Tab-separated table of C-alpha atoms in Angstrom:
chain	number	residue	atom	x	y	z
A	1	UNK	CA	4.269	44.061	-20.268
A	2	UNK	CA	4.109	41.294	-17.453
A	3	UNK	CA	4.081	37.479	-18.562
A	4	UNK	CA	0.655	35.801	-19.253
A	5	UNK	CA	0.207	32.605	-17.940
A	6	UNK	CA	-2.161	30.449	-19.139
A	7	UNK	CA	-5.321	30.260	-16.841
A	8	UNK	CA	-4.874	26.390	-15.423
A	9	UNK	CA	-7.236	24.002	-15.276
A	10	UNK	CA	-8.977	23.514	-11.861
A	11	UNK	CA	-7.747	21.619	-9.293
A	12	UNK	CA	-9.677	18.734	-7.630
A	13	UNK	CA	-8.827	17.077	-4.086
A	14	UNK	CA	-9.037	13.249	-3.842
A	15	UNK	CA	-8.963	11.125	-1.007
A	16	UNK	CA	-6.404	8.753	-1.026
A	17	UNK	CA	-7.275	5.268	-2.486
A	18	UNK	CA	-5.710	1.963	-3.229
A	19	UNK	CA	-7.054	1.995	-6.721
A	20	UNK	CA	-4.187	4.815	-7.536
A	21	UNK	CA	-1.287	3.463	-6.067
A	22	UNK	CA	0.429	3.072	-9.384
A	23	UNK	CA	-0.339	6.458	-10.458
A	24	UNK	CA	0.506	7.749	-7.092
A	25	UNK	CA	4.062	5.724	-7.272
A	26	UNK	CA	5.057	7.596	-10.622
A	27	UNK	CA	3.512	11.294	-9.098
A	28	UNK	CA	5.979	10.629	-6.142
A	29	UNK	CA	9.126	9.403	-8.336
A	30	UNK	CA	9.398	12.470	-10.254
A	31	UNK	CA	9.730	14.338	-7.300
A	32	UNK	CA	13.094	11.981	-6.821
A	33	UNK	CA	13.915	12.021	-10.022
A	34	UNK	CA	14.143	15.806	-9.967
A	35	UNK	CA	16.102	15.864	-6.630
A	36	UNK	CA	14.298	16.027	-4.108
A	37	UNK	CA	14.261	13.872	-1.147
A	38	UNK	CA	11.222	14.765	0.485
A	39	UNK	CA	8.017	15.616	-0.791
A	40	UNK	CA	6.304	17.984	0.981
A	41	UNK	CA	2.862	17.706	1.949
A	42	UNK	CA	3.076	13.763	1.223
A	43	UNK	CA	2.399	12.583	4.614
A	44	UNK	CA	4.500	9.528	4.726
A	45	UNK	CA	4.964	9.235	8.204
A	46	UNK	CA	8.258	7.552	8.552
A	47	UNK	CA	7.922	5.829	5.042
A	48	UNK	CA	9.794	5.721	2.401
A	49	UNK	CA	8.815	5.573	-1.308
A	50	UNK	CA	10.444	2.433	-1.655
A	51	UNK	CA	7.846	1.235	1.498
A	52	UNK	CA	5.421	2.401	-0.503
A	53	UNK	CA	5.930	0.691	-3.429
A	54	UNK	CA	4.892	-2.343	-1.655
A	55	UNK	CA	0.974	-2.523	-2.237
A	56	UNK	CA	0.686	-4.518	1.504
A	57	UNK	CA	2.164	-1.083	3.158
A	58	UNK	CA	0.937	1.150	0.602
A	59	UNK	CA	-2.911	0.032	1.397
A	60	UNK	CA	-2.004	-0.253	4.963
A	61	UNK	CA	-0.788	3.835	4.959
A	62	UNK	CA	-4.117	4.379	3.209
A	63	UNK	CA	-6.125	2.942	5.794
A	64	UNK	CA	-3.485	5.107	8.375
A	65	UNK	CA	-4.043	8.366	6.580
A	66	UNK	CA	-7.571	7.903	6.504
A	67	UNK	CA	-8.057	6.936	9.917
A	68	UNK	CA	-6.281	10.188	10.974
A	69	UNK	CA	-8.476	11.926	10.176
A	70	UNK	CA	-11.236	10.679	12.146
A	71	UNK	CA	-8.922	10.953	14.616
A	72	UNK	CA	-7.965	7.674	15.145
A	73	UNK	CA	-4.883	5.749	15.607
A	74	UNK	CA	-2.993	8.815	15.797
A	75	UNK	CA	0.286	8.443	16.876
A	76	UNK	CA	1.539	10.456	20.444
A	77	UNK	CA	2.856	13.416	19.362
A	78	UNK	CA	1.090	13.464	16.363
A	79	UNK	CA	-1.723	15.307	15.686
A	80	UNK	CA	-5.340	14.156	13.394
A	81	UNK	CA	-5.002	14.960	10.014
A	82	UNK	CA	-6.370	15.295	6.349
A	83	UNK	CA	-4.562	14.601	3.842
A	84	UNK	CA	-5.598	15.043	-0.135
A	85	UNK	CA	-4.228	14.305	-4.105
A	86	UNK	CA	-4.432	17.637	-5.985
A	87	UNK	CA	-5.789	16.258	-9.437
A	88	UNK	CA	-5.836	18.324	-12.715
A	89	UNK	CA	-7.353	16.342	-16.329
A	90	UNK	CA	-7.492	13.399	-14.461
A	91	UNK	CA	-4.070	13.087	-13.641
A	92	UNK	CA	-2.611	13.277	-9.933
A	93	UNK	CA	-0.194	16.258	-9.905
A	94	UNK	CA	0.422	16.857	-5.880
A	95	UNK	CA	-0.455	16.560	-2.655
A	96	UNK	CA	-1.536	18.345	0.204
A	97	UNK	CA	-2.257	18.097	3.767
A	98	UNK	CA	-4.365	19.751	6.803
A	99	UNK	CA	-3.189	19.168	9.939
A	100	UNK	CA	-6.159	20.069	12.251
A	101	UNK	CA	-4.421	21.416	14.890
A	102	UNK	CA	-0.783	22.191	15.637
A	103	UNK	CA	1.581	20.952	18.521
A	104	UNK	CA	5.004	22.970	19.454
A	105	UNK	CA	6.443	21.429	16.742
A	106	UNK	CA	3.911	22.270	13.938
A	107	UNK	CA	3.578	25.543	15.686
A	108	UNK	CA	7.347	26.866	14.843
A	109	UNK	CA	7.386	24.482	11.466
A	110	UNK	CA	5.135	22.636	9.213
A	111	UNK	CA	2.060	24.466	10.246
A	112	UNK	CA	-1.014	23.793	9.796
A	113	UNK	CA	-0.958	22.594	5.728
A	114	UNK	CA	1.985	21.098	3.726
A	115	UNK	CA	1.549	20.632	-0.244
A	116	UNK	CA	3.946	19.363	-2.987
A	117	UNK	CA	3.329	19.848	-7.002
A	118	UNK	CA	5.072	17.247	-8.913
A	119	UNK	CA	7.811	19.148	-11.134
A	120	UNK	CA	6.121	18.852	-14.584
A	121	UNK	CA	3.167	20.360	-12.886
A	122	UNK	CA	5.224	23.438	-11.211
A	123	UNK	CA	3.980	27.169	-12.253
A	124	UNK	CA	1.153	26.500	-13.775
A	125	UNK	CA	-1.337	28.052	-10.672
A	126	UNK	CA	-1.889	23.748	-9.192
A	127	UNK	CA	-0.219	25.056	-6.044
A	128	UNK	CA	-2.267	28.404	-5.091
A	129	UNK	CA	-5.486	26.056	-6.454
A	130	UNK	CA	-4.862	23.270	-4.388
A	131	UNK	CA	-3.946	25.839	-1.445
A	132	UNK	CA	-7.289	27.243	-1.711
A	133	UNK	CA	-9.212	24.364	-2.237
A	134	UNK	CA	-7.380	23.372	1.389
A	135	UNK	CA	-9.110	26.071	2.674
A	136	UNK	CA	-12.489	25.571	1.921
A	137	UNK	CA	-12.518	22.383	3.353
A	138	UNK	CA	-10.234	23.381	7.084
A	139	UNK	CA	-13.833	25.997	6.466
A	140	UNK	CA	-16.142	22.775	6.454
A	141	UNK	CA	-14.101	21.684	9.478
A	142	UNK	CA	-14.651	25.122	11.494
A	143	UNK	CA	-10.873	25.808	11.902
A	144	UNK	CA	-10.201	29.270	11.859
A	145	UNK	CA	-6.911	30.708	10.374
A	146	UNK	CA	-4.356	28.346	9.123
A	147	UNK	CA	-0.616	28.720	9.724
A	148	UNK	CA	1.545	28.009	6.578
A	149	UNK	CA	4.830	27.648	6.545
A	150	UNK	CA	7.993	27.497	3.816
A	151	UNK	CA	11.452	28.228	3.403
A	152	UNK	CA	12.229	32.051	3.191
A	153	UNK	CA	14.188	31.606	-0.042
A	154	UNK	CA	10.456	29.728	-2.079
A	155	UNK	CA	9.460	31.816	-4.177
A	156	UNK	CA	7.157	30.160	-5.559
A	157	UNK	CA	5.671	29.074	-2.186
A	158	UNK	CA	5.852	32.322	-1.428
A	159	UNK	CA	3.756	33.693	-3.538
A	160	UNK	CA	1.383	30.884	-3.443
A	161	UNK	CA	0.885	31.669	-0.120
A	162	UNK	CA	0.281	35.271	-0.629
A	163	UNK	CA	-2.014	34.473	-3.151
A	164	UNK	CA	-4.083	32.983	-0.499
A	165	UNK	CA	-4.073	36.359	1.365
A	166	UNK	CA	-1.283	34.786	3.772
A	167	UNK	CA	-0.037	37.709	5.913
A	168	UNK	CA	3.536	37.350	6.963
A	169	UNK	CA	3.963	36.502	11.012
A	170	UNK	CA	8.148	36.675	11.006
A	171	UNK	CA	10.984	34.638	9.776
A	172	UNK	CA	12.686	32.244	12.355
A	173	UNK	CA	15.482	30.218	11.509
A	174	UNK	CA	15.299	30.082	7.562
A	175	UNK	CA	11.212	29.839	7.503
A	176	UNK	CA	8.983	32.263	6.856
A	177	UNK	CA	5.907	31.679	8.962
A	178	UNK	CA	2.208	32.911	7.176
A	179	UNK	CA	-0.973	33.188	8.581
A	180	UNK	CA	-3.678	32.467	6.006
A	181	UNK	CA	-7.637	32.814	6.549
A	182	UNK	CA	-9.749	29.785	5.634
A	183	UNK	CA	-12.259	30.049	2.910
A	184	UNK	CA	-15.941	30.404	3.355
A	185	UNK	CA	-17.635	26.975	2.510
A	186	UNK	CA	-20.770	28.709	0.687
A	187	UNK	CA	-18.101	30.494	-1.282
C-alpha cells in the first residue's frame, strides 16, 4: 500500500513587505543552514543574505522587486518580474517567482518560474501548491504556457512539476526543461 501523506494546509502568496523582513531573514537562513547556497526562486538579484540582513537594502530590494513587476527599473538583460512568499498557518515557508517573459538565458535555464521551500517545510505538498497558485496568477496576467525548469536528478521538483501537468520538452546539460499550462483564473 502506497504512503499517505497528510493533505497540507493551503498555500497563500504574499507580496513582499518590509513588515516581514525578520521572518523572511530566518525563512532564508535555514536554507543555509541546511547547505544550500542559493535559494531558488528568491530573487536576490546579486544580493546576498548577509545584504539583506541590512533593513536599508532589505527595504530598498522590496521596493526593486516590486517595481519589477510593473516593469520598471528593470535591469538590461533582465526581464519584469513577480515575485511571491508561499505562506502556510501564517508562517512564510518559500518563495517563488514569475518571470513574465524569458530572454536566451531564461529560455535554456531558469524559465519562466523559480520556487524554493524552506527545508522544514519540504514534502509536505507547499511546493506543487505554491506551483499552482503561480499559475493562476501568470493566468490573471494572460501568459500562456510557462516553462519550468530543474535539475534532472530533483525528484522532488520533478514531480512537483508533473503534478502541475508539466510535459517534459528534453534534458540539456543536466536540466530537465518542462512545459507547464497556466491555470484558469475562474478556476
Amino acid at each position: 500500500m502506497p504512503e499517505q501523506r497528510p493533505h497540507p494546509t493551503p498555500v497563500t502568496l504574499v507580496a513582499p513587505t518590509t513588515r516581514r523582513h525578520a521572518e523572511w531573514l530566518e525563512m532564508v537562513r535555514e536554507f543555509a543552514a541546511d547547505g544550500e547556497e542559493h535559494v531558488d526562486g528568491g530573487a536576490f538579484f546579486g544580493l546576498s543574505v548577509e545584504d539583506l540582513a541590512v533593513p536599508e537594502a532589505f527595504d530598498a530590494w522590496v521596493r526593486g522587486a516590486l517595481a519589477h513587476e510593473r516593469g520598471e527599473d528593470v535591469p538590461p538583460a533582465w526581464v519584469a518580474s513577480t515575485l511571491r512568499w508561499v505562506e502556510q498557518d501564517g508562517r512564510l515557508v518559500g518563495t517563488i517567482h514569475l518571470r513574465h517573459e524569458l530572454n536566451d538565458i531564461l529560455r535554456e535555464q531558469g524559465g519562466h518560474i523559480g520556487y524554493g521551500v524552506r527545508p522544514s517545510a519540504r514534502r509536505r505538498g507547499v511546493a506543487t501548491a505554491a506551483l499552482a497558485a503561480m499559475r493562476r496568477l501568470a493566468a490573471e496576467r494572460g501568459m500562456g504556457r510557462l516553462l519550468v525548469t530543474c535539475d534532472d536528478d530533483n525528484a522532488g521538483s520533478i514531480g512537483t512539476i508533473e503534478a502541475n501537468g508539466g510535459v517534459l520538452e528534453d534534458v540539456r546539460g543536466g536540466l530537465r526543461r518542462y512545459w507547464v499550462p497556466v491555470v484558469d483564473p475562474a478556476r
